[in-house]
Amino acid sequence: MSTAANGVDEPLLWKPEQAAVKLGIGRTKVYDLMRSGALRSVRLGGSRRIPARALAEFVAQLEEEADAA
């Protein structure tokens, strides 16, 4: 577990459904982003999980794109 800035432990790996809630987007969009490579994910058994760092990197990339526009 990692510790967030607010002192609450957060998972290192998120289910796509959890990542969708965290990002404020739909579950289908998360799967689309994973499929396209825009959002990194890892295989864990037969499931896909999104590393917490990948969520932060994805948001940072969105911010960079917005700043460049």
Tab-separated table of C-alpha atoms in Angstrom, residues 3-68:
chain	number	residue	atom	x	y	z
A	3	THR	CA	0.280	6.456	1.600
A	4	ALA	CA	-1.469	9.394	0.032
A	5	ALA	CA	-0.782	12.990	1.006
A	6	ASN	CA	-3.829	12.930	3.286
A	7	GLY	CA	-2.399	9.995	5.258
A	8	VAL	CA	-4.916	7.456	3.915
A	9	ASP	CA	-3.461	4.267	2.450
A	10	GLU	CA	-4.298	3.818	-1.215
A	11	PRO	CA	-3.751	0.732	-3.348
A	12	LEU	CA	-0.723	0.520	-5.617
A	13	LEU	CA	-2.874	-1.201	-8.258
A	14	TRP	CA	-6.379	-0.126	-9.210
A	15	LYS	CA	-9.130	-2.121	-10.896
A	16	PRO	CA	-10.311	-0.415	-14.096
A	17	GLU	CA	-13.630	0.374	-12.420
A	18	GLN	CA	-11.831	2.037	-9.495
A	19	ALA	CA	-9.565	3.964	-11.853
A	20	ALA	CA	-12.624	5.187	-13.741
A	21	VAL	CA	-14.119	6.598	-10.546
A	22	LYS	CA	-10.813	8.161	-9.559
A	23	LEU	CA	-10.443	9.799	-12.988
A	24	GLY	CA	-14.111	10.775	-13.220
A	25	ILE	CA	-14.662	8.913	-16.490
A	26	GLY	CA	-16.564	5.815	-17.533
A	27	ARG	CA	-15.294	2.246	-17.227
A	28	THR	CA	-15.490	1.740	-20.997
A	29	LYS	CA	-13.281	4.792	-21.565
A	30	VAL	CA	-10.672	3.349	-19.168
A	31	TYR	CA	-10.607	0.115	-21.174
A	32	ASP	CA	-10.294	2.148	-24.403
A	33	LEU	CA	-7.367	4.102	-22.936
A	34	MET	CA	-5.656	0.894	-21.806
A	35	ARG	CA	-6.182	-0.716	-25.210
A	36	SER	CA	-4.693	2.293	-27.012
A	37	GLY	CA	-1.700	2.467	-24.660
A	38	ALA	CA	-2.608	5.931	-23.375
A	39	LEU	CA	-3.114	4.487	-19.886
A	40	ARG	CA	-0.570	1.887	-18.807
A	41	SER	CA	-1.836	-1.286	-17.192
A	42	VAL	CA	-0.381	-4.573	-15.993
A	43	ARG	CA	-1.700	-8.105	-16.135
A	44	LEU	CA	-2.369	-9.760	-12.794
A	45	GLY	CA	-3.536	-13.290	-13.429
A	46	GLY	CA	-6.441	-12.953	-15.846
A	47	SER	CA	-7.164	-9.349	-14.882
A	48	ARG	CA	-5.802	-5.955	-15.787
A	49	ARG	CA	-4.794	-3.467	-13.118
A	50	ILE	CA	-3.664	0.142	-13.412
A	51	PRO	CA	-0.661	1.161	-11.319
A	52	ALA	CA	-1.266	4.263	-9.204
A	53	ARG	CA	1.763	5.858	-10.879
A	54	ALA	CA	0.181	5.263	-14.307
A	55	LEU	CA	-2.881	7.272	-13.239
A	56	ALA	CA	-0.656	10.175	-12.163
A	57	GLU	CA	1.345	9.965	-15.415
A	58	PHE	CA	-1.849	9.933	-17.477
A	59	VAL	CA	-3.163	13.076	-15.763
A	60	ALA	CA	0.228	14.774	-16.115
A	61	GLN	CA	0.198	13.997	-19.855
A	62	LEU	CA	-3.286	15.514	-20.163
A	63	GLU	CA	-2.035	18.658	-18.395
A	64	GLU	CA	0.989	18.904	-20.714
A	65	GLU	CA	-1.249	18.573	-23.765
A	66	ALA	CA	-3.573	21.267	-22.414
A	67	ASP	CA	-0.650	23.612	-21.742
A	68	ALA	CA	0.716	23.059	-25.252
